Structure formats: C-alpha cells, structure tokens
Short mmCIF file of C-alpha atoms and ligand atoms in Angstrom, two decimals:
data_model
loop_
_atom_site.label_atom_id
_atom_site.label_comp_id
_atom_site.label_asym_id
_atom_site.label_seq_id
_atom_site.Cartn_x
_atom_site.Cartn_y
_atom_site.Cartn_z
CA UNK A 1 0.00 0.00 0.00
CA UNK A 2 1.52 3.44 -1.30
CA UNK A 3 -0.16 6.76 0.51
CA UNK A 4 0.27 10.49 0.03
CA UNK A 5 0.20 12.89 2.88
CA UNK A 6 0.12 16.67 2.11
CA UNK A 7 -0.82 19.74 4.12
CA UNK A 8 -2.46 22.84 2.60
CA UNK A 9 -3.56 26.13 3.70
CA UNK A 10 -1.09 28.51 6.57
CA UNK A 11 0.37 26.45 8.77
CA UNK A 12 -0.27 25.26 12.32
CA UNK A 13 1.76 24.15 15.48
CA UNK A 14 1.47 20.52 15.46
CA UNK A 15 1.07 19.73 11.54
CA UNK A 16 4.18 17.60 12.13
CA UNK A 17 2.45 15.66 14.75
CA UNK A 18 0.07 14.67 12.71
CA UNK A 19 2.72 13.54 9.83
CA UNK A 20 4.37 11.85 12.22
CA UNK A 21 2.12 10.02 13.35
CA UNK A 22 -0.10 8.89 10.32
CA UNK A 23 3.80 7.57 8.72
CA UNK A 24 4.52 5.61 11.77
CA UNK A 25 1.20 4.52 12.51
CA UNK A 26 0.94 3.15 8.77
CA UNK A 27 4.57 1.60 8.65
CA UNK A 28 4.16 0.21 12.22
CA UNK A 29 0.35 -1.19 11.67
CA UNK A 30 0.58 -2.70 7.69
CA UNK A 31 3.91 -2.00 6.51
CA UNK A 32 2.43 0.57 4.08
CA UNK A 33 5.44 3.22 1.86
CA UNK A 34 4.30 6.66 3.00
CA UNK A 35 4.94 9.48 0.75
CA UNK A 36 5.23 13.19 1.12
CA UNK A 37 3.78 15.79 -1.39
CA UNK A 38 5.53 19.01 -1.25
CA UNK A 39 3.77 22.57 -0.78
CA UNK A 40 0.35 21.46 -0.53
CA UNK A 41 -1.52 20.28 -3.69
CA UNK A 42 0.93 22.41 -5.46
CA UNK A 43 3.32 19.46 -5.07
CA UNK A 44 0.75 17.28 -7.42
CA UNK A 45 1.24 19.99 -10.04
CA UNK A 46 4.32 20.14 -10.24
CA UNK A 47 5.15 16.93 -9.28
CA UNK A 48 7.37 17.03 -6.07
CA UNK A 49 7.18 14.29 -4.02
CA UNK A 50 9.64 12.65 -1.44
CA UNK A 51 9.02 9.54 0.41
CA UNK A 52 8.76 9.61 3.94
CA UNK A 53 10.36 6.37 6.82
CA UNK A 54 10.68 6.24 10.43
CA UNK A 55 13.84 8.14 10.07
CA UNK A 56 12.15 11.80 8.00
CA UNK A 57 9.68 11.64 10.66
CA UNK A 58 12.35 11.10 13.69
CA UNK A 59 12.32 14.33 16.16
CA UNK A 60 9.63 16.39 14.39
CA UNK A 61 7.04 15.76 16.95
CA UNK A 62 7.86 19.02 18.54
CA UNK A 63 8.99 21.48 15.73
CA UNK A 64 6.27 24.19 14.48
CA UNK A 65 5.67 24.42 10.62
CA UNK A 66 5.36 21.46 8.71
CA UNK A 67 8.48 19.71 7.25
CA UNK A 68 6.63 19.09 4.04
CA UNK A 69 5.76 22.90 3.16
CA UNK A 70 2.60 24.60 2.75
CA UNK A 71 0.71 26.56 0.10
CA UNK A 72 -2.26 28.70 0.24
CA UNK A 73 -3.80 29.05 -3.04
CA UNK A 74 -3.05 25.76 -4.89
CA UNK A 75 -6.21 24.66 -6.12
CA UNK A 76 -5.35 21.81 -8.98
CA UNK A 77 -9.14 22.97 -10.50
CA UNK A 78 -8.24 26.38 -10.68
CA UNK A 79 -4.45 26.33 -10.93
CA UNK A 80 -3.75 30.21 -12.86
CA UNK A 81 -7.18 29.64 -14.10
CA UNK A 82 -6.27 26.42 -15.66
CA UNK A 83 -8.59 22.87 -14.47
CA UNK A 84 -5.20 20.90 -13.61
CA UNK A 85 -6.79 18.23 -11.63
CA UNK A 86 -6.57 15.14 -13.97
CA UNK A 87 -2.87 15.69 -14.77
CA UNK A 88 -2.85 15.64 -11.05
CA UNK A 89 -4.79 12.73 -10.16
CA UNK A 90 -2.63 10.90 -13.07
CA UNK A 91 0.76 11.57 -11.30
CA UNK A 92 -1.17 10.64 -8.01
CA UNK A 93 -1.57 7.31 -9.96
CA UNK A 94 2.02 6.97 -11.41
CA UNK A 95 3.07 7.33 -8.05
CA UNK A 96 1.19 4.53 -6.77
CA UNK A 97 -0.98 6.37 -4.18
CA UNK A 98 -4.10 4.66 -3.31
CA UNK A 99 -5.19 7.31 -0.78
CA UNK A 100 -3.88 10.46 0.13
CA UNK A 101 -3.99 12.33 3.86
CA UNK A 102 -4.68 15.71 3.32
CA UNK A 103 -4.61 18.36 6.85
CA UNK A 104 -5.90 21.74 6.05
CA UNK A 105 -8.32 23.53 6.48
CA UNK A 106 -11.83 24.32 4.51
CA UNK A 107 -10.55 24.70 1.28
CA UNK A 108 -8.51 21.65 1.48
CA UNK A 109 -11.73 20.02 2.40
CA UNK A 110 -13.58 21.44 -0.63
CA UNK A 111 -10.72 20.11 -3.15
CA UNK A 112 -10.01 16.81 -1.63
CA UNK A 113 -13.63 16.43 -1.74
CA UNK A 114 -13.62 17.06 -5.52
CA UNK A 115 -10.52 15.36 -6.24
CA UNK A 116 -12.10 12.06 -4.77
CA UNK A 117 -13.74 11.65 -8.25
CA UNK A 118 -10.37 10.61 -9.75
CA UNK A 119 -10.85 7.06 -7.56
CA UNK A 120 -7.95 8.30 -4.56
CA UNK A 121 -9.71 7.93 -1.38
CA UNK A 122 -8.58 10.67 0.72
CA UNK A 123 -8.98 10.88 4.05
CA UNK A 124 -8.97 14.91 6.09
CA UNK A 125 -7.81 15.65 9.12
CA UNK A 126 -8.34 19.55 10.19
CA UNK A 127 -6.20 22.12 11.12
CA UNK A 128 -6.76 25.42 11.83
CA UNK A 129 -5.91 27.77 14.64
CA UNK A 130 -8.57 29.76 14.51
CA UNK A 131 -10.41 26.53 15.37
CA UNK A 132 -13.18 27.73 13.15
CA UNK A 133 -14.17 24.20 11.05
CA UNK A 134 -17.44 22.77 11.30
CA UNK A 135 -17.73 19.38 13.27
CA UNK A 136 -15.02 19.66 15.09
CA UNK A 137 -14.97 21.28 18.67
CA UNK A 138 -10.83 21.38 18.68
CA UNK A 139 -8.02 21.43 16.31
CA UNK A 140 -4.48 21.44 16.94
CA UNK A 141 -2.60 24.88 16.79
CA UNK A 142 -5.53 26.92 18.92
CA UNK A 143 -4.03 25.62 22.35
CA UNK A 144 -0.75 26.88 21.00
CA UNK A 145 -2.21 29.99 19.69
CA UNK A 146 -4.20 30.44 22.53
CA UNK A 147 -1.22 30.06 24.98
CA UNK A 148 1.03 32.35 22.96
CA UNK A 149 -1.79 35.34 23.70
CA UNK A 150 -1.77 34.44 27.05
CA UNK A 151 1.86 34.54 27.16
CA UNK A 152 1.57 38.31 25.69
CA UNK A 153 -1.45 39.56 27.85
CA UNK A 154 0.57 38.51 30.92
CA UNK A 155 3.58 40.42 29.49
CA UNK A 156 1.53 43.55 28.48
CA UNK A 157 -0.62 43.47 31.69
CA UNK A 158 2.65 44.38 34.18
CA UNK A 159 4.13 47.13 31.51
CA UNK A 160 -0.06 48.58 31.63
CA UNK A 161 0.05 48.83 34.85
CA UNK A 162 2.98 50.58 35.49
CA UNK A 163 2.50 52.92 32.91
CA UNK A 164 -1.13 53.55 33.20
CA UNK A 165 -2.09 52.65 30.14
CA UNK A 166 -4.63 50.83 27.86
CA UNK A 167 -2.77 47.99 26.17
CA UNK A 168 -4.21 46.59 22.79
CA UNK A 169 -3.55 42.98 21.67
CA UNK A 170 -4.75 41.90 18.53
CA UNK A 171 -4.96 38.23 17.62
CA UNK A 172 -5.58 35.68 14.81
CA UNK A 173 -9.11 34.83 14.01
CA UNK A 174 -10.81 36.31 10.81
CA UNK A 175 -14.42 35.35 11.21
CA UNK A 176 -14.54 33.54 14.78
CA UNK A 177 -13.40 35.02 17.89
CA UNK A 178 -11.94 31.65 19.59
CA UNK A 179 -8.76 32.44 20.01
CA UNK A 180 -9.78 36.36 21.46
CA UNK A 181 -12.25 34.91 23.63
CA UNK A 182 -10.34 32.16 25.38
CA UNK A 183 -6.77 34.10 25.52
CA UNK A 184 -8.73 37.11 27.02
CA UNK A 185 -9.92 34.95 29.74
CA UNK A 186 -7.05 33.48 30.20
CA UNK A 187 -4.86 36.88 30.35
CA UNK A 188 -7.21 38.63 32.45
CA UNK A 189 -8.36 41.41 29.81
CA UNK A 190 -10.91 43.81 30.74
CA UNK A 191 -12.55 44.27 27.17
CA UNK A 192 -12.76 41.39 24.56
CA UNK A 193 -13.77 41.92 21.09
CA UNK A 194 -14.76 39.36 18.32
CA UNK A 195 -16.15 39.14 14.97
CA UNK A 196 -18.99 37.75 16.29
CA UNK A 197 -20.48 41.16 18.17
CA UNK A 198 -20.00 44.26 16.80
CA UNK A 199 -18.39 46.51 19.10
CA UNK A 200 -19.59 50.38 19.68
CA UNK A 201 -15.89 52.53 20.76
CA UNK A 202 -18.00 54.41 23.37
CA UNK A 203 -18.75 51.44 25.41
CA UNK A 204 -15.05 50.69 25.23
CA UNK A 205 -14.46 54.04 25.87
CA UNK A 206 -16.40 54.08 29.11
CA UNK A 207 -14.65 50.98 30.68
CA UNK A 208 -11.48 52.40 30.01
CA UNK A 209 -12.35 55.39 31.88
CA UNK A 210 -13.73 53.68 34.89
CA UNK A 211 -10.76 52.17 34.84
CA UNK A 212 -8.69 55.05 34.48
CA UNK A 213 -9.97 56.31 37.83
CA UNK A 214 -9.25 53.18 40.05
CA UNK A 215 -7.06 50.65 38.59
CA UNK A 216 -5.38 52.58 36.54
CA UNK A 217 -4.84 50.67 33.27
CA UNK A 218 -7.35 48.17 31.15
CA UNK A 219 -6.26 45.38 28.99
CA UNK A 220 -8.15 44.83 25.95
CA UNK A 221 -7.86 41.61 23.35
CA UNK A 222 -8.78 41.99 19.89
CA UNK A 223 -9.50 39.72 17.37
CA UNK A 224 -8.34 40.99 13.62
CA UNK A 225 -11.88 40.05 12.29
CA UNK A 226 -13.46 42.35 14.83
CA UNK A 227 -15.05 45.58 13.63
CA UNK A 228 -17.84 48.53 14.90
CA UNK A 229 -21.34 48.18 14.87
CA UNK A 230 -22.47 49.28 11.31
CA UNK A 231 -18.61 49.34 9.79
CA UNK A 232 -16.29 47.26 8.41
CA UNK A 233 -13.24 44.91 9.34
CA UNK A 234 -10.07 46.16 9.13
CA UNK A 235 -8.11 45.06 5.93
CA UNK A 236 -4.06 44.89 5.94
CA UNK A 237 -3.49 43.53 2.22
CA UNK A 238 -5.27 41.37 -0.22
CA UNK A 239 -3.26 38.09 -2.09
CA UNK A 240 -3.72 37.72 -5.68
CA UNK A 241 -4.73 34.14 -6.20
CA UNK A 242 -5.90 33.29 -3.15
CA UNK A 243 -9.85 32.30 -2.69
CA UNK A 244 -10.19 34.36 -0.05
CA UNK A 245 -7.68 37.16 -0.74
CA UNK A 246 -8.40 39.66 1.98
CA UNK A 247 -5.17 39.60 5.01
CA UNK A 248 -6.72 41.07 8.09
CA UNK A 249 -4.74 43.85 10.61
CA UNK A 250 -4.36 46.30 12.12
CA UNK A 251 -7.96 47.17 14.08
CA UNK A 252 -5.85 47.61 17.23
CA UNK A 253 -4.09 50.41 15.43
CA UNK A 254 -7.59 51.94 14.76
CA UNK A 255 -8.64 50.99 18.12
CA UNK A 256 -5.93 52.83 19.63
CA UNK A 257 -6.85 56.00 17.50
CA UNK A 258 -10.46 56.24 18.07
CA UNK A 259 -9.67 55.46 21.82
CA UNK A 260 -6.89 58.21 22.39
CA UNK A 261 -9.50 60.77 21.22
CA UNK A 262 -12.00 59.70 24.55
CA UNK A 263 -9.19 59.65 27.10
CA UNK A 264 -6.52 60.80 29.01
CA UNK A 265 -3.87 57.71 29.18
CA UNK A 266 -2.07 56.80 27.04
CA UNK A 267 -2.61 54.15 24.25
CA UNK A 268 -0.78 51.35 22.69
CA UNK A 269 -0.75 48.43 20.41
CA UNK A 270 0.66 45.09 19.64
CA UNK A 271 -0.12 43.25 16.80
CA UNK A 272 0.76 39.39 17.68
CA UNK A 273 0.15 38.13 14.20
CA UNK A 274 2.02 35.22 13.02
CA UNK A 275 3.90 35.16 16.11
CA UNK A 276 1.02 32.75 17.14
CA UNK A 277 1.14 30.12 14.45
CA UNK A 278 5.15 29.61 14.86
CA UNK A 279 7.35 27.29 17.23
CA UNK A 280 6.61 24.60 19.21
CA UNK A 281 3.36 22.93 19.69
CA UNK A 282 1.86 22.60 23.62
CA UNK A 283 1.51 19.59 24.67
CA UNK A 284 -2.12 19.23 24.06
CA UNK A 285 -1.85 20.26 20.80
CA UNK A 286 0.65 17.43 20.40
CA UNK A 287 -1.72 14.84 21.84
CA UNK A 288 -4.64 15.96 19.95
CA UNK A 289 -2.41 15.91 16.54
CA UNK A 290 -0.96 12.82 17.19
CA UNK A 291 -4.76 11.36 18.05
CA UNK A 292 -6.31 12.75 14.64
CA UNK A 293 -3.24 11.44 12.84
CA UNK A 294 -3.37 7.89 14.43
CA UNK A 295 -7.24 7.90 13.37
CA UNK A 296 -6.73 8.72 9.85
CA UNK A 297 -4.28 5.92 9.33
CA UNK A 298 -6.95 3.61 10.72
CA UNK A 299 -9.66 4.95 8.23
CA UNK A 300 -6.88 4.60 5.06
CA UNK A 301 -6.35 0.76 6.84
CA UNK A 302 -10.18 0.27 7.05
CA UNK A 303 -10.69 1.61 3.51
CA UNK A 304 -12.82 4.30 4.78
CA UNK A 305 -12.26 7.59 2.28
CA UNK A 306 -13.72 10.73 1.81
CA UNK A 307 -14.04 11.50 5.42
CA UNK A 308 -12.67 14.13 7.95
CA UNK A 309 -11.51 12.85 11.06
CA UNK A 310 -13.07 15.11 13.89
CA UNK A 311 -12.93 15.28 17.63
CA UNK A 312 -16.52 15.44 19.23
CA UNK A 313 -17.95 15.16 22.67
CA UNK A 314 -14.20 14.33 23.64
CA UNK A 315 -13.93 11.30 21.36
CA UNK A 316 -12.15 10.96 18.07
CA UNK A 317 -14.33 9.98 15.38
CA UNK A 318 -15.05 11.19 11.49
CA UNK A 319 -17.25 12.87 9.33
CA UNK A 320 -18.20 13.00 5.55
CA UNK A 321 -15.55 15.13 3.68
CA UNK A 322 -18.51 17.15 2.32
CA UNK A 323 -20.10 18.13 5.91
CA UNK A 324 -16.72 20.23 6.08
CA UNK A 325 -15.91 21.99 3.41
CA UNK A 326 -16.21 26.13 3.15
CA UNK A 327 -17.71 26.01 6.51
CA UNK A 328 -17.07 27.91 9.64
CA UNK A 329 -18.10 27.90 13.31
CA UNK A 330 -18.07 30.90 14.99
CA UNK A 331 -18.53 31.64 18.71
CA UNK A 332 -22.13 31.74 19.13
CA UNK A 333 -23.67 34.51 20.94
CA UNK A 334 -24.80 32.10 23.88
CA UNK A 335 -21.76 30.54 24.12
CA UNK A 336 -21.20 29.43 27.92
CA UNK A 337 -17.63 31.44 27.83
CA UNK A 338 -19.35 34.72 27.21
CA UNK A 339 -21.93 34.62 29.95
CA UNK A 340 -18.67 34.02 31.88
CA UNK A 341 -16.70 36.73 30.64
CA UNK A 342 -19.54 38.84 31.50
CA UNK A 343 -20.22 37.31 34.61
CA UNK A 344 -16.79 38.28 35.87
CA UNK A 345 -16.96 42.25 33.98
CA UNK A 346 -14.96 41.59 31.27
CA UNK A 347 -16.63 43.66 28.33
CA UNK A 348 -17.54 42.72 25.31
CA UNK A 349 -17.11 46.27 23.39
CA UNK A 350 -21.10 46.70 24.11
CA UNK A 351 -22.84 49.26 25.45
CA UNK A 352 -24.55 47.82 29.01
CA UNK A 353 -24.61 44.47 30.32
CA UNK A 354 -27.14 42.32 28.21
CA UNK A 355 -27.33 39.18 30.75
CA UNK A 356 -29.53 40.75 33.59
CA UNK A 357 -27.81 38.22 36.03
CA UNK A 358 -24.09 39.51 35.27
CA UNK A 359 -25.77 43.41 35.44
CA UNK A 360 -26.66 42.76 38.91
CA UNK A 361 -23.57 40.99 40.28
CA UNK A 362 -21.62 43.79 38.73
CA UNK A 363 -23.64 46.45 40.52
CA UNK A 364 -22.73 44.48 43.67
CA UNK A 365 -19.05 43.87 43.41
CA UNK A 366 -16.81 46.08 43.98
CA UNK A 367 -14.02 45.25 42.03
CA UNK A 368 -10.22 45.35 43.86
CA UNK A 369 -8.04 47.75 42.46
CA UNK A 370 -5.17 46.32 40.39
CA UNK A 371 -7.74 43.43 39.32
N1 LIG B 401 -14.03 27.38 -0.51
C1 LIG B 401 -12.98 26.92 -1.20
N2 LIG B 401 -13.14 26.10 -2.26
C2 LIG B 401 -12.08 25.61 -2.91
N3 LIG B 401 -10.80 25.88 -2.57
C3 LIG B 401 -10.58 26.70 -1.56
C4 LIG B 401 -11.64 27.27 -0.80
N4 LIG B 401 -11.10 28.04 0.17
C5 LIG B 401 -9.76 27.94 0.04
N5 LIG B 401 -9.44 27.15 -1.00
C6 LIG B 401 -8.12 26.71 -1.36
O1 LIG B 401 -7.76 25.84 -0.27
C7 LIG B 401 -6.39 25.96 0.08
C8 LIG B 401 -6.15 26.44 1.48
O2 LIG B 401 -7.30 26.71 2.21
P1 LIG B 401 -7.52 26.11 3.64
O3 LIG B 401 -7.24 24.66 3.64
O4 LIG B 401 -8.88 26.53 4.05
O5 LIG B 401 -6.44 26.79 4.52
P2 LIG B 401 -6.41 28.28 5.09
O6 LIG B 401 -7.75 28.51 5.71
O7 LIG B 401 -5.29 28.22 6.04
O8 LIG B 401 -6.13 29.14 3.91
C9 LIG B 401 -5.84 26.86 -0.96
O9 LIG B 401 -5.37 26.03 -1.97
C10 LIG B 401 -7.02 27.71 -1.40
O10 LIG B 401 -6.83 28.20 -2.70
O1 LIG B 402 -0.71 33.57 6.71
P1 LIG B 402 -1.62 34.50 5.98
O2 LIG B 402 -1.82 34.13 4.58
O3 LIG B 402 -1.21 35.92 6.19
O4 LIG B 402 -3.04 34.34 6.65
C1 LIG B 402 -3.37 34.87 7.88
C2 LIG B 402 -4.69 34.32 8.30
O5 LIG B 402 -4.61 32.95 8.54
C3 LIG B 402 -5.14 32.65 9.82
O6 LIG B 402 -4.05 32.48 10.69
C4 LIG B 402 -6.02 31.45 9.75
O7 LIG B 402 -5.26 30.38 9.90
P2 LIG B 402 -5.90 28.98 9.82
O8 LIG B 402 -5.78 28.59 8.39
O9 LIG B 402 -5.05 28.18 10.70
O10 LIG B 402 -7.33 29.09 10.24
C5 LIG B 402 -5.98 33.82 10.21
O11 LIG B 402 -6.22 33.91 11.57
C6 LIG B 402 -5.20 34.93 9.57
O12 LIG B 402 -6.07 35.96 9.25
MG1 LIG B 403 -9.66 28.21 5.09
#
C-alpha cells in the first residue's frame, strides 16, 4: 500500500504531529510506503514528491511548521485559471498512491472532496488555529495559539500597569473570535472583542475610563476580524490568487486611535500576528495531533475515504468530507464562555450588560483595584 500525505492552507503548530504520526502509525500497523507531497496540492502539479520512513519523521514531533511545506492558493481545478486536476490525479496514480492524507483547512476540504472523483480515497484531518471548522470542537494549533496570547497579555498586563495605560492585543481569528475569547480569559483582559459582536468605541471608551480612575490601566484583546457596529473589518493587504484574498490587521491600530481621542492615558498596540502560528506545539496540541493522525491511518487501513476525522464530545471519530468543506463555526452569541466573561466584567465592546444576572452581580461587586 503506497499513501500520500500533504498539508495545505497557513500552517499550524502541530502539523508535524500529525505527519508523524499517520507515517509511523501506517509503517508500524501494515507496513504501508508513505509518501510526502511538497507545498500542498501544489506538489501534485508540479510533481514534487519525497518519500517519507521512520527516520524523516524522527524528532519532528515538537517542531512548528510542517516539514513538508505549505501553500495557500493551490487549487489543482483552478491552478492560474487552468482545471489541472486530472494531470494531477494521473501523477497521483504513477506514483502509486491509493489514498492520500490531506490536513488543512476548509478549502482543502472542498478540493479533496472534488478530487475524490479521480478514484484516490482521501482521508482529512483539520487544522486550523482559529479553530473555526465545522464538526469539530478542537483542532491542533488553537491551544498553541491560545497560549502564545496568554503569554503576551501577561507580558503587556505588568508594563499597563505601570504605565497607566490601555494595552491593545490583537490576535488571529478572521471570522470567529476563539482564540480572542479564550486568551482574554485566560490573560485577564478587561474588554474582549470578536467578529462575532459588533463593538460600539463608546462602550469601550467608558470601561477604560472607569478604569482610568481606580485601577489605573485596562487590557483589551482583539480579534483581527473584529469591527464597529455598522462598519467594516479592518483590511491589511489582499493576495492575488488566493480564494479568499483579503489579510486582516491592524484594528488595534484603529482601536488605539479612536480610543486616544475619549481619554486621558495613554494608548498602545501590539499586533501578535504570526507570532502565534510559529514554534513549538503545547503539549495538548501534540496529543490531539498525534490522536487525529493515528485515526486517519486507521480509516486509510479500514478503507474508509472521503471523510474528515473530527474530535466530538471528547472522542475521536469522522465525518463526511462534504459536511466540512467552506464552513465555519463561529462563537455563538450564547456561548457558555461569554456569559462568563460577563459574569466576571470583562466587556464585550457593548454598550450595558445584556445578561440581567451579570448586570446585577456587577452592581454588587466592587471590584479590587489592580484586578
Ligand atoms: N471554498 C474553497 N473552495 C475551494 N478551494 C478553496 C476554498 N477556500 C480555500 N481554497 C483553497 O484551499 C487551500 C487552502 O485553504 P484552507 O485549507 O482553508 O487553509 P487556510 O484557511 O489556512 O487558507 C488553498 O489552496 C485555497 O486556494
Ligand atoms: O498567513 P496568511 O496568509 O497571512 O493568513 C493569515 C490568516 O490565517 C489565519 O491564521 C487562519 O489560519 P488557519 O488557516 O489556521 O485558520 C488567520 O487567523 C489569519 O487571518
Ligand atoms: Mg480556510
């Protein structure tokens, strides 16, 4: 048995996990030749492959980045507006490959999906750490992610507070907030803003100024995809080729603007940006990886294609390769984390506190300076 393994899309702390284990698990469990495609599905057009043994995949359990490359715009049917997919699916063939292992994200999905036609059975497993894919309530990278926001609220909150200032971080996550909301609560920020709700600068505003008058600084976490009630997101650059071209920034810069008009301290902001997809994985992101990649060398062994291997209600199981693709889950607005963020007085860039219960324990706490 000859299969393919590939990743696609940005990379992700722990993509090598997952290569790791899906090589060993297949060498160790049917004696199967595992080999690597280079870049992403760009390495079926252009034909770069290199096999993989125990040996390529020795010590890359904990290295960031994936020792097999990335791409983020190979699409084999729409390759510089060219339908390359059969040439690809022959070379799959002249290779050998029964099945390929494709990790990515959505758009991987979508053309693995498509390129199951050609007779490969492909098997997903999902990365992401925006940990934004349908059907799946984790994927390796966001405890990394998450921990390396952590890492800088706890950095910025000391420097705020002996400064007096407001401190902006701004984080990964396009559409969904995940990464925001969990970091913030993790860090200890005062205000978090997502996507997901629509933030009004006055609001903000206003905590920063009760702050300003007892503790002195506020923290706020920002996630790139965030943007004001009625206006738009905050657009760094757009990549030609890509399917979804638009590169988010930069909305703790305007942040930091808006809010330097309302107040007194002073303002700053740090944009952690690719910072948080780099280096080593944690260790639950290592587990996790290791898990999905274990799993999808049992589905290639069992025969099982065209499915995404998926972690839900704490188990690892797997779901049709079509449930996945171009999908996103975003935090919804009754999420159990955000009726704790509120709980506690951590803003959510709104004006007022919507859950009635939170309203009234905030009117009755009185909050510790330096908290
Ligand atoms: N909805 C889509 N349909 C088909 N291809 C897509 C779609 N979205 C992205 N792609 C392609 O999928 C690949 C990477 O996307 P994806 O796996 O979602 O990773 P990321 O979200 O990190 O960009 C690229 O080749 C891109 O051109
Ligand atoms: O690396 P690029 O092309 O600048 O893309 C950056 C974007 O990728 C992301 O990191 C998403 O990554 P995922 O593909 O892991 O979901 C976004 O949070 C960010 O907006
Ligand atoms: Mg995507």
């Amino acid at each position: 048995m000859r299969i393919g393994i590939l990743t696609g899309g940005g990379d992700c702390p722990g993509l090598n996990a997952v290569i790791r284990a899906v090589t060993k698990a297949l060498i160790k469990t049917c004696g199967a030749e595992v080999i690597g495609i280079e870049d992403g599905y760009l390495g079926l057009i252009e034909q770069r492959v290199r096999p993989l043994d125990l040996r390529a995949v020795a010590g890359i359990l904990t290295r960031g980045g994936t020792i097999l490359g990335t791409h983020n715009a190979a699409n084999p049917f729409n390759w510089q507006g060219r339908d390359v997919s059969a040439q690809c699916a022959e070379f799959a063939r002249s290779q050998g490959l029964q099945a390929i292992v494709v990790i990515g994200g959505d758009g991987t999905m979508a053309i693995s999906h498509k390129f199951s036609q050609y007779g490969i059975g492909m098997v997903g497993v999902p990365k992401t750490i925006d940990n934004d894919l349908l059907h799946t309530e984790r994927t390796f990278g966001f405890d990394t992610a998450v921990a390396v926001v952590a890492d800088a609220l706890d950095r910025l909150q000391t420097t705020a507070q002996s400064h007096h200032r407001v401190m902006l971080v701004e984080t990964m996550g396009r559409y969904a907030g995940w990464i925001a909301l969990e970091a913030g609560l993790a860090g200890g920020a005062d205000v978090i803003l997502l996507p997901e709700v629509p933030y009004d600068i006055d609001a903000i505003a206003e905590v920063c100024r009760r702050r300003e008058a007892r503790q002195r600084f506020t923290l706020i976490c920002v996630a790139e995809g965030a943007a004001p009630a009625g206006g738009s997101m905050t657009v760094a650059s757009t990549v030609e080729g890509s399917h979804d071209p638009v590169r988010l920034g930069g909305v703790a810069n305007v942040l930091k603007l808006a809010l330097e008009q309302r107040l007194t301290s002073e303002v700053r902001a740090t944009i952690l940006g690719h910072i948080q997809r780099g280096g080593t994985p944690t260790p639950f992101d290592r587990v996790l990886a290791t898990q999905f990649g274990v799993h999808a060398a049992e589905l290639v062994r069992a025969g099982q294609f065209n499915r995404l291997v998926v972690l839900r209600e704490g188990r690892i199981a797997s779901v049709p390769l079509a449930d996945v693709a171009g999908g996103i889950r975003t935090v919804p607005l009754d999420h159990p984390l955000l009726t704790v963020a509120r709980s506690i007085g951590v803003s959510l860039g709104v004006a007022g506190v919507p859950d009635v219960t939170a309203q009234r324990v905030a009117a009755a706490v009185d909050e510790p300076a330096g908290e």
